PDB file of C-alpha atoms in Angstrom:
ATOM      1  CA  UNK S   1     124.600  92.911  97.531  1.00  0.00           C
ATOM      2  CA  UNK S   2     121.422  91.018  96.673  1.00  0.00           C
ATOM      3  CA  UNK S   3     118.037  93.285  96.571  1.00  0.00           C
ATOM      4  CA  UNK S   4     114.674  93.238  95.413  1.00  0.00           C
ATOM      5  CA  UNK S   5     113.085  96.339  93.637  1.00  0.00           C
ATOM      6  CA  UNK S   6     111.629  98.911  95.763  1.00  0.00           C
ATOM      7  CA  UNK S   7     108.096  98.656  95.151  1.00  0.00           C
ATOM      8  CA  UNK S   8     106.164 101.729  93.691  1.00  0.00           C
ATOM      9  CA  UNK S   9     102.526 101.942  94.567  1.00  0.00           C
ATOM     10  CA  UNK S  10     100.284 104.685  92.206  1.00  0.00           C
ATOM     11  CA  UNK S  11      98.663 107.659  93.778  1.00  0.00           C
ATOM     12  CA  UNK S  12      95.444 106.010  93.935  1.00  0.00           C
ATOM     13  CA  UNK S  13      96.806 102.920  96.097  1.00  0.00           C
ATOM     14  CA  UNK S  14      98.664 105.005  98.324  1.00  0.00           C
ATOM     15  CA  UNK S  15      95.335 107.012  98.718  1.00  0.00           C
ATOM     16  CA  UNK S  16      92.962 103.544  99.538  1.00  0.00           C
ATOM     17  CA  UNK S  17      96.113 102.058 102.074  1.00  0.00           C
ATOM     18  CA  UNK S  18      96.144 105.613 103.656  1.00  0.00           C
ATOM     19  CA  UNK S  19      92.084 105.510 104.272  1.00  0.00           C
ATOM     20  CA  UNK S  20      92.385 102.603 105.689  1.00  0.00           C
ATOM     21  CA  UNK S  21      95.363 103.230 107.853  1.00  0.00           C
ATOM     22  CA  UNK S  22      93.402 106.084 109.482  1.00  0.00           C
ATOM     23  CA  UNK S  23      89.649 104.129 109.682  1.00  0.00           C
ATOM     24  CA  UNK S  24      88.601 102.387 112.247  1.00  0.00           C
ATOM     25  CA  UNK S  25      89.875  99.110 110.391  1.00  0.00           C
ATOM     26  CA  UNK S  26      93.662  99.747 110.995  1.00  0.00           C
ATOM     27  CA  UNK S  27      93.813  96.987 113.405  1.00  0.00           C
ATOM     28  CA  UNK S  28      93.145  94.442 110.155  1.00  0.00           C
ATOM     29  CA  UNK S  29      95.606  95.855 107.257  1.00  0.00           C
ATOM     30  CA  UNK S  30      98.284  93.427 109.165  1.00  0.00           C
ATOM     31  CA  UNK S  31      96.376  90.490 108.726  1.00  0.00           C
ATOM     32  CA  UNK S  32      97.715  88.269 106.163  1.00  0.00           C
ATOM     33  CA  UNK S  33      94.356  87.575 104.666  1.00  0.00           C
ATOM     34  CA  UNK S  34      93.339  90.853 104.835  1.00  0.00           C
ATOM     35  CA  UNK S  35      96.384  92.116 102.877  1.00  0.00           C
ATOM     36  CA  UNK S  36      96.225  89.306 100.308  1.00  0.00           C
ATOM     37  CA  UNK S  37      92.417  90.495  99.451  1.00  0.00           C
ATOM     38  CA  UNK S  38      93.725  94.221  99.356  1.00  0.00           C
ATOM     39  CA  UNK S  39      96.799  92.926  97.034  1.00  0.00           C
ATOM     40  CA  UNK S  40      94.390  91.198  95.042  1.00  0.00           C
ATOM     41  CA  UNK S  41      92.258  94.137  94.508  1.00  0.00           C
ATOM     42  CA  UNK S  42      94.717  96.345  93.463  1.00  0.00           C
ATOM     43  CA  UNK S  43      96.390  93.618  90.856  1.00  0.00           C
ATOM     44  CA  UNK S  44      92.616  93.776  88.989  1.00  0.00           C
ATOM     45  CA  UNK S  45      93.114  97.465  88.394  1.00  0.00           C
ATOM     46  CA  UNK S  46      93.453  98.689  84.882  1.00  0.00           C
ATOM     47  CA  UNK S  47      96.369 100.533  86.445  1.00  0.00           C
ATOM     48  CA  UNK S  48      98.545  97.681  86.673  1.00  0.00           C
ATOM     49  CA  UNK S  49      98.147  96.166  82.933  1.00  0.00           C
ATOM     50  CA  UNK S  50     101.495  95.216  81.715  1.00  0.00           C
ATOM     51  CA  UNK S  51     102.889  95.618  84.964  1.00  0.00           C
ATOM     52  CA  UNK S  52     103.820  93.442  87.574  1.00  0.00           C
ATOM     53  CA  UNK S  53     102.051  92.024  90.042  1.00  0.00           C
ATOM     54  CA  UNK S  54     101.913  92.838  93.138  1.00  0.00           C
ATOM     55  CA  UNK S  55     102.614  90.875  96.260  1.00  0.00           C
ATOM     56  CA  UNK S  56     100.879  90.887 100.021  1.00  0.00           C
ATOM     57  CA  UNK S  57     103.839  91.287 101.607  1.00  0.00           C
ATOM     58  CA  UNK S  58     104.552  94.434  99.541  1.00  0.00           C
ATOM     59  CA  UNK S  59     101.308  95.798 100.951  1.00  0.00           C
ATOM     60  CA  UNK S  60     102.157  94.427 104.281  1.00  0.00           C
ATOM     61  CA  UNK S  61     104.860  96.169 104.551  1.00  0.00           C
ATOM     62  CA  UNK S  62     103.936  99.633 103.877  1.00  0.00           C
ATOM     63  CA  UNK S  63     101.486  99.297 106.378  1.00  0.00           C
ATOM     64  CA  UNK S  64     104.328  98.350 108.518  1.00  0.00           C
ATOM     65  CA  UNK S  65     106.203 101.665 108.075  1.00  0.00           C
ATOM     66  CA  UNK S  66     102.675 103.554 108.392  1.00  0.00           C
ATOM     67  CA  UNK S  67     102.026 102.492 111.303  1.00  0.00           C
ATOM     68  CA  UNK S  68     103.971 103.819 114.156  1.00  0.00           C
ATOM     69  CA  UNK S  69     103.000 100.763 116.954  1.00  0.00           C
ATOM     70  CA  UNK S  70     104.850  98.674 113.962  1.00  0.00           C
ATOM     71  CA  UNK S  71     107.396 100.704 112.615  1.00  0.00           C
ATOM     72  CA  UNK S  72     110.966  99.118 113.796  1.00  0.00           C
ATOM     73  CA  UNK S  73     112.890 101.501 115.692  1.00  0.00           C
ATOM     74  CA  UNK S  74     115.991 102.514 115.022  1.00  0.00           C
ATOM     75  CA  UNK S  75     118.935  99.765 116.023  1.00  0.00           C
ATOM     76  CA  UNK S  76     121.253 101.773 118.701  1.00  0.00           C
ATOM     77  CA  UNK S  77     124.620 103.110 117.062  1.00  0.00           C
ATOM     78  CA  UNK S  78     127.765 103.782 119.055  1.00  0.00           C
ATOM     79  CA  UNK S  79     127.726 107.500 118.306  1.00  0.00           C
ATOM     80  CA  UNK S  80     131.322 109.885 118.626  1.00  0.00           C
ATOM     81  CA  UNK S  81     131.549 113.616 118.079  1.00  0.00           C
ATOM     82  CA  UNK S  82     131.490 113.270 114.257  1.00  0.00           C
ATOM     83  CA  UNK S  83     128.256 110.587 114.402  1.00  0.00           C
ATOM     84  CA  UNK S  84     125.284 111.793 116.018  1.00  0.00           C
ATOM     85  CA  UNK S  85     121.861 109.768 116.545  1.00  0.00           C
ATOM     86  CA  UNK S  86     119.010 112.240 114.382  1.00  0.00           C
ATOM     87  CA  UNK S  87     116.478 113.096 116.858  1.00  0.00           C
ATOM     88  CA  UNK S  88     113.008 111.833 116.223  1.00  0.00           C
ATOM     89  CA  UNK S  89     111.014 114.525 115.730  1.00  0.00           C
ATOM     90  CA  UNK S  90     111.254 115.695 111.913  1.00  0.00           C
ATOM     91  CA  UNK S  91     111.776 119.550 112.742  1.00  0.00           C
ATOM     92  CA  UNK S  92     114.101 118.540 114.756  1.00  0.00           C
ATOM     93  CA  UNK S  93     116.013 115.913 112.255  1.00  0.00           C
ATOM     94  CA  UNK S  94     116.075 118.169 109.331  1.00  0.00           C
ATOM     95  CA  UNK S  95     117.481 121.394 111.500  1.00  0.00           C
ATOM     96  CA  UNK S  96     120.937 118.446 112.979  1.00  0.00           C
ATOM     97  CA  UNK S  97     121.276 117.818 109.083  1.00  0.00           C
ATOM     98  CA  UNK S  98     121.384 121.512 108.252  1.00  0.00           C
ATOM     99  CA  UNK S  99     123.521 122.678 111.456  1.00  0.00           C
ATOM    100  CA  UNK S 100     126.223 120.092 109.971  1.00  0.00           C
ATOM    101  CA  UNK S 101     125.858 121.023 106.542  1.00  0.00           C
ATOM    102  CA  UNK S 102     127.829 123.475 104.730  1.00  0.00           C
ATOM    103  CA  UNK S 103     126.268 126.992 103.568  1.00  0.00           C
ATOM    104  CA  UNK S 104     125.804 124.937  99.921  1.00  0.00           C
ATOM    105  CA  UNK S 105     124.788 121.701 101.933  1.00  0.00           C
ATOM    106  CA  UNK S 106     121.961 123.611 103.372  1.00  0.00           C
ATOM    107  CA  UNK S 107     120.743 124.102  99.686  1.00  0.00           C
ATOM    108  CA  UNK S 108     121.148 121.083  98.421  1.00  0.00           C
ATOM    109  CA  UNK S 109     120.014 118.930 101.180  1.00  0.00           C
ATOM    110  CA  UNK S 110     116.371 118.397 100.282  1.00  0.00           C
ATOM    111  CA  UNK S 111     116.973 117.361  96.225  1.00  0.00           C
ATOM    112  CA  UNK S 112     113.809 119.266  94.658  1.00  0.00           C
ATOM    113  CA  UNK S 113     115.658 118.950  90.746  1.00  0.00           C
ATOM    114  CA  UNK S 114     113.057 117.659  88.264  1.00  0.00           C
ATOM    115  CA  UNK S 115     115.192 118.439  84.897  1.00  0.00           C
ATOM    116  CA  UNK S 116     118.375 119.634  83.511  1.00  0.00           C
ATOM    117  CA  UNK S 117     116.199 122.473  81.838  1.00  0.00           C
ATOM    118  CA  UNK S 118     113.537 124.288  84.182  1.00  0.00           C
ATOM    119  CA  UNK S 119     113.066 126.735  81.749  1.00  0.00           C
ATOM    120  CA  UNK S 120     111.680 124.925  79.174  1.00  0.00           C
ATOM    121  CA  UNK S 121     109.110 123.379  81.800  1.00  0.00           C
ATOM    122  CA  UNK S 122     105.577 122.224  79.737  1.00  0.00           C
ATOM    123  CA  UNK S 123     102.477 124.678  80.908  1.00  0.00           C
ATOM    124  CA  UNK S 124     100.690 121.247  81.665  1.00  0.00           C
ATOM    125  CA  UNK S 125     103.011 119.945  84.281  1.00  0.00           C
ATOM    126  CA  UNK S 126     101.579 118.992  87.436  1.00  0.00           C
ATOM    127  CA  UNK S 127     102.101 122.077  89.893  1.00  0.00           C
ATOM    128  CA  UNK S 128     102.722 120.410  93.207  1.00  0.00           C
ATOM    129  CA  UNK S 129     101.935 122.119  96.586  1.00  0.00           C
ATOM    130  CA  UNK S 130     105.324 122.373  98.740  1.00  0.00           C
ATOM    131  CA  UNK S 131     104.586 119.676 101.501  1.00  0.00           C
ATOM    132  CA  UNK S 132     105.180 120.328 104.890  1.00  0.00           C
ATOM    133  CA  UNK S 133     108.258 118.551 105.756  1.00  0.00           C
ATOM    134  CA  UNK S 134     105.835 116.132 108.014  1.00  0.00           C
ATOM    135  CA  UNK S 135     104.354 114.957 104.870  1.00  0.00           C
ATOM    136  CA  UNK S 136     107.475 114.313 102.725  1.00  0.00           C
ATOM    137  CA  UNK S 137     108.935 110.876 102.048  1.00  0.00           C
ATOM    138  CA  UNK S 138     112.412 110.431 101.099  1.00  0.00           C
ATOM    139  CA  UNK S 139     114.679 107.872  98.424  1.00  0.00           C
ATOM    140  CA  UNK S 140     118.132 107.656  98.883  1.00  0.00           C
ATOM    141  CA  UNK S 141     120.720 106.311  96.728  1.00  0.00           C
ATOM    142  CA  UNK S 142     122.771 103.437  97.473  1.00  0.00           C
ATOM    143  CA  UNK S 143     126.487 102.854  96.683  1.00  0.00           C
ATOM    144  CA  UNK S 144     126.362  99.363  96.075  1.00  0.00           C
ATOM    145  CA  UNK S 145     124.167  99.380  92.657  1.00  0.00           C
ATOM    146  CA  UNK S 146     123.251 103.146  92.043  1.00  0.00           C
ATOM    147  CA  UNK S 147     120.006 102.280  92.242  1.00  0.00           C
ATOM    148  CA  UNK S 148     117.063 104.581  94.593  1.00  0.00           C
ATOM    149  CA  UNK S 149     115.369 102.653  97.259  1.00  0.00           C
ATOM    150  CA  UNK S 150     112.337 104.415  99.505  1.00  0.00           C
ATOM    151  CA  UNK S 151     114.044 105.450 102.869  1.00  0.00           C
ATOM    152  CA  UNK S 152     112.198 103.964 105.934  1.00  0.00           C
ATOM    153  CA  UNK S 153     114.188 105.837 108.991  1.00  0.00           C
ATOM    154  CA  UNK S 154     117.383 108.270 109.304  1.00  0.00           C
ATOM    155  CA  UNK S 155     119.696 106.570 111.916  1.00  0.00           C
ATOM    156  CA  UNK S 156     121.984 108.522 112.303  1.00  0.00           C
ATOM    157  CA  UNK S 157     124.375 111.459 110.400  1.00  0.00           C
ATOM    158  CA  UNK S 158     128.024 112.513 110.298  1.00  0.00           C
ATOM    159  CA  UNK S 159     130.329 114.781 108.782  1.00  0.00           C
ATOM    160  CA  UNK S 160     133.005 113.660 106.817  1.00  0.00           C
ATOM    161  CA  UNK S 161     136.937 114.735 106.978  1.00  0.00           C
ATOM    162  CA  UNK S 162     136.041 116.477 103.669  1.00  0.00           C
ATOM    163  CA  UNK S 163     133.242 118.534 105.373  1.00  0.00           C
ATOM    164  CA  UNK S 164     130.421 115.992 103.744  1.00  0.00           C
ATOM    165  CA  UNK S 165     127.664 115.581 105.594  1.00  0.00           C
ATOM    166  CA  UNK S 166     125.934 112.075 105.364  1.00  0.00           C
ATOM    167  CA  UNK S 167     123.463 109.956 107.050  1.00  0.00           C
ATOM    168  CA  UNK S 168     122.868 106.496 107.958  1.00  0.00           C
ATOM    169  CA  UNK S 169     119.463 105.326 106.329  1.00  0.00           C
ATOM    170  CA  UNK S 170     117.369 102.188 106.439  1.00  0.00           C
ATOM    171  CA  UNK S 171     115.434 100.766 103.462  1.00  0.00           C
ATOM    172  CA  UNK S 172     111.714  99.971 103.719  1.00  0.00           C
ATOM    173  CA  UNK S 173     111.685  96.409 103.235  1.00  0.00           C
ATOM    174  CA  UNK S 174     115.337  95.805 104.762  1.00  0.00           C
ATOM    175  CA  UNK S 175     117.023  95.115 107.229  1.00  0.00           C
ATOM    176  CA  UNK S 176     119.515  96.549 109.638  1.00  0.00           C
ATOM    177  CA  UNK S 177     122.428  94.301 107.605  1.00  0.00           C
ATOM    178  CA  UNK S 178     121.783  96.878 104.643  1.00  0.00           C
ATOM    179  CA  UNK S 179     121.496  99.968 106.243  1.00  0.00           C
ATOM    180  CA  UNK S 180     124.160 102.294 104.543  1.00  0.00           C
ATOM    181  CA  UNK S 181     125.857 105.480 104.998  1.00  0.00           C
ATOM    182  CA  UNK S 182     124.883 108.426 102.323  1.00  0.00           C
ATOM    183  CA  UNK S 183     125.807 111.678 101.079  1.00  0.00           C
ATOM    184  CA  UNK S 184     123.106 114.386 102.078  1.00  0.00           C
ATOM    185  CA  UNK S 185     123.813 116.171  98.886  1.00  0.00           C
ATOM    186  CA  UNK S 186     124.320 113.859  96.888  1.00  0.00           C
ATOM    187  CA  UNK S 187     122.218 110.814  97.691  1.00  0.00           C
ATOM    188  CA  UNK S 188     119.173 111.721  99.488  1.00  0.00           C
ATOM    189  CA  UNK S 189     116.077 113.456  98.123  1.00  0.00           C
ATOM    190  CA  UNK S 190     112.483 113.956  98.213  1.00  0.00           C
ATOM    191  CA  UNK S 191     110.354 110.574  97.001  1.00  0.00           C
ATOM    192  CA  UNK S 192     109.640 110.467  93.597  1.00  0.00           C
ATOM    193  CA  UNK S 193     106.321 110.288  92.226  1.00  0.00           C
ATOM    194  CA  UNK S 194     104.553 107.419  90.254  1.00  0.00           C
ATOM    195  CA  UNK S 195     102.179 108.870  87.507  1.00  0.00           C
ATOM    196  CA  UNK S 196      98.931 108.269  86.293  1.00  0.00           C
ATOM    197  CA  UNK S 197      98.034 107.714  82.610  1.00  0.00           C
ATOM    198  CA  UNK S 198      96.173 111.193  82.256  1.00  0.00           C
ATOM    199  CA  UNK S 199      99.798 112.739  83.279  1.00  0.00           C
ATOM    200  CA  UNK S 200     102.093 111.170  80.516  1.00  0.00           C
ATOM    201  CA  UNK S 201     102.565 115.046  78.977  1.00  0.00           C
ATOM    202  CA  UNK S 202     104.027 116.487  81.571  1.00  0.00           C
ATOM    203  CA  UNK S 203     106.955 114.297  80.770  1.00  0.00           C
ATOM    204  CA  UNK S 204     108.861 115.536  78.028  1.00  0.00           C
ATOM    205  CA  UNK S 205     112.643 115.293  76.138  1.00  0.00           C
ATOM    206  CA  UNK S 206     115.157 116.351  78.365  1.00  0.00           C
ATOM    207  CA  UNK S 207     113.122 115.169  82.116  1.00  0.00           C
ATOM    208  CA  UNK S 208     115.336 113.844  84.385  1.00  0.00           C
ATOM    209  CA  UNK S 209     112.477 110.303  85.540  1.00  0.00           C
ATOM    210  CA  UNK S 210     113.150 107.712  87.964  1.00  0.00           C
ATOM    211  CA  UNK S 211     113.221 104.678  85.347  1.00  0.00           C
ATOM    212  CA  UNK S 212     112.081 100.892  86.633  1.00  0.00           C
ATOM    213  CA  UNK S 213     114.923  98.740  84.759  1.00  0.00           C
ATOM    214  CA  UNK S 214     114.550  94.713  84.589  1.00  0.00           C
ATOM    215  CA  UNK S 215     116.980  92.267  83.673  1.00  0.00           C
ATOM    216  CA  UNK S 216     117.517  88.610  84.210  1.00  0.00           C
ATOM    217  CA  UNK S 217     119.862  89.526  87.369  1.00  0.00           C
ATOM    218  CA  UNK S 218     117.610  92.644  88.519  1.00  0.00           C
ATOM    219  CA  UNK S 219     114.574  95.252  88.685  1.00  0.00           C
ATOM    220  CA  UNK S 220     115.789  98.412  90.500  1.00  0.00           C
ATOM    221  CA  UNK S 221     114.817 101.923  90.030  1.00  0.00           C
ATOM    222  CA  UNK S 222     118.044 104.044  88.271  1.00  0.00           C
ATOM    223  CA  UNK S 223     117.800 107.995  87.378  1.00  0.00           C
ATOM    224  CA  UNK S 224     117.456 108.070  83.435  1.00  0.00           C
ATOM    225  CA  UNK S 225     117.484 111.542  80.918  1.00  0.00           C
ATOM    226  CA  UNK S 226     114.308 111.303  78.394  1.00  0.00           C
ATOM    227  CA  UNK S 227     115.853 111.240  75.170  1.00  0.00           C
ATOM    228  CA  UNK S 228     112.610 111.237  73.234  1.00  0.00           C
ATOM    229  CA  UNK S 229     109.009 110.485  73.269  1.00  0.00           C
ATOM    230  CA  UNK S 230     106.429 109.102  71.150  1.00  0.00           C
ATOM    231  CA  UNK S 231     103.397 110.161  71.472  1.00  0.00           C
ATOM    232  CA  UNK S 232     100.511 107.210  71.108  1.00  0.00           C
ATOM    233  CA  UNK S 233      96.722 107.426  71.572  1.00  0.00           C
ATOM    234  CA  UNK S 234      95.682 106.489  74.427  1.00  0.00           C
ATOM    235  CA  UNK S 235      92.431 103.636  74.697  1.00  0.00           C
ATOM    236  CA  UNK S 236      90.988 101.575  77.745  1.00  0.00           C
ATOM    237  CA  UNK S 237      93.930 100.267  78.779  1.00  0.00           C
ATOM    238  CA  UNK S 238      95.688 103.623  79.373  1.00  0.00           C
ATOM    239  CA  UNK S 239      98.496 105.846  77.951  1.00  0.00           C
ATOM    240  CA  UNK S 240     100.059 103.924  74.976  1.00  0.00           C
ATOM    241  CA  UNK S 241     103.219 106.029  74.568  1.00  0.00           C
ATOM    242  CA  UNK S 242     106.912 105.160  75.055  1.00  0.00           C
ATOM    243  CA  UNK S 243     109.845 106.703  76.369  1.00  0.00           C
ATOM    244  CA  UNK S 244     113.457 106.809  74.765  1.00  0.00           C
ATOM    245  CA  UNK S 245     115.643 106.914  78.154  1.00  0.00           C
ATOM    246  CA  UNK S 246     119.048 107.113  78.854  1.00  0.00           C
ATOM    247  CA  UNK S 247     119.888 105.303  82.462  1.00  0.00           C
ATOM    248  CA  UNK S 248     122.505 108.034  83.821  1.00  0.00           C
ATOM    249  CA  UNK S 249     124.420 105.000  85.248  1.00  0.00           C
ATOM    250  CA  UNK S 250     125.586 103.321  82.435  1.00  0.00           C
ATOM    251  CA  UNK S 251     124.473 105.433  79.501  1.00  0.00           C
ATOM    252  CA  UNK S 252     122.175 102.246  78.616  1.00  0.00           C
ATOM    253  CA  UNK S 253     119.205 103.045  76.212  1.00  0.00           C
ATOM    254  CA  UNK S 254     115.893 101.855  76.208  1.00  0.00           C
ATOM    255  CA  UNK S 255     112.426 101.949  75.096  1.00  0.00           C
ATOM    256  CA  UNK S 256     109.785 102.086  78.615  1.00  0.00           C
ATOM    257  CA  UNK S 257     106.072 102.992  79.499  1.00  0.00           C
ATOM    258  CA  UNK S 258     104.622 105.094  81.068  1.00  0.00           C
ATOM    259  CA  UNK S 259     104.235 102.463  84.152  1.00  0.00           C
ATOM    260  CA  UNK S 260     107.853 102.053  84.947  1.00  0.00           C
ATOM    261  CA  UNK S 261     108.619 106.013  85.108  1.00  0.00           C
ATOM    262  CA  UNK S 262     108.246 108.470  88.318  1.00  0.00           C
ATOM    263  CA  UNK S 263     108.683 111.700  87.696  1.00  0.00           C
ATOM    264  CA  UNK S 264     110.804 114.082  90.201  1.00  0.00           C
ATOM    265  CA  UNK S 265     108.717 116.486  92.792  1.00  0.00           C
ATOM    266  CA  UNK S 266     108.154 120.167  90.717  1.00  0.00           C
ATOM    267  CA  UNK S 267     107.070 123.127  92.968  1.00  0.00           C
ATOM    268  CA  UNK S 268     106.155 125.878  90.638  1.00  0.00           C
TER     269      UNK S 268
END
């Protein structure tokens, strides 16, 4: 299966498209124009030297998903007593997954890991407030390419002969042709999190990152190990360092920045 990348947008361009979503300018962020100036905007930011560019229709369609007047419902599934529609409320959604789950499913459900070491956690790491389950966004991993992609809706969920729960998600940015049933456990977890240049020390050997890979066939986002980190001075273009990772599905090394990592959610 052909896909694009998922598209990562940094705190502070999630902040400006959330402003907007809520001002009294909401009815404009779907016009074309207006989402090409916006694009434009964010493409001059220091932020996004070295990286690349940005499209409208990237923009466009987050607003899409924001906006609940535009956000695609769900396409109806025939539905037995092992597949269930979720209902739509997110109380309600999370408490089907965890009535299916197993005593350990109920743990693992919500994927909160940030590291195959929490002990050795740096004093500097960001300490993120534990989101109300409202607030939190989702990634899911797909089958095809063991790459994450940003979830858009939960369809539907299941459990398996084996006991497995899974659910049927839908990528933002896709279609219903490449929605895809995943493990709960396995393949479904909170979003991770793009980072800023001030935060480059809070990753550190060992981290378990969300890694940006390119290629001449593809740029998808894999789950990598830091194998080591060298430390650069920063100047006005931002944090200089680089990132020895490991991509966990293929054992593939390479050198990154600091632009085309996302750290996993820590609650401390």
């Amino acid at each position: 299966m052909e896909r694009r990348s998922t598209t990562r947008f940094s705190p502070s361009e999630i902040a400006r498209m959330e402003k907007l979503v809520s001002s009294d300018r909401k009815e404009q962020v779907l016009v074309d124009s207006f989402c090409q100036k916006l694009v434009e905007e964010f493409n001059r930011s220091p932020a996004r030297v070295g990286s690349r560019a940005l499209q409208a229709t990237q923009v466009r369609g987050w607003f899409l998903d924001k906006l609940p007047a535009s956000t695609p419902k769900p396409a109806s599934l025939p539905t037995t007593s092992e597949e269930k529609p979720l209902a739509s409320e997110p109380d309600a959604l999370i408490s089907e997954i965890k009535t299916s789950a197993s005593d350990e499913e109920k743990v693992l459900a919500l994927d909160t890991s940030i590291s195959n070491n929490e002990d050795a956690l740096s004093a500097d790491l960001p300490k993120d407030k534990v989101p109300e389950f409202e607030d939190l966004q989702f990634e899911a991993k797909s089958s095809k390419d063991s790459a994450w992609y940003d979830v858009a809706l939960f369809l539907a969920h299941r459990k398996t002969s084996l006991g497995e729960v899974e659910v049927r998600v839908r990528f933002i940015g896709y279609g219903a042709e490449e929605d895809e049933w995943v493990n709960v456990r396995k393949a479904v977890r909170q979003q991770s999190i793009p980072l800023e240049s001030s935060e480059c020390r809070s990753i550190v050997k060992g981290d378990l990152v969300l890694c940006f890979k390119e290629s001449n066939d593809e740029a998808l986002h894999f789950d990598a190990h830091v194998v080591d980190v060298q430390r650069k001075q920063h100047d006005i273009r931002g944090c200089r360092c680089l990132f020895h990772v490991e991509y966990d599905h293929d054992q593939s090394q390479e050198m990154v920045n600091l632009k085309r990592i996302s750290r996993r959610p820590r609650y401390l």
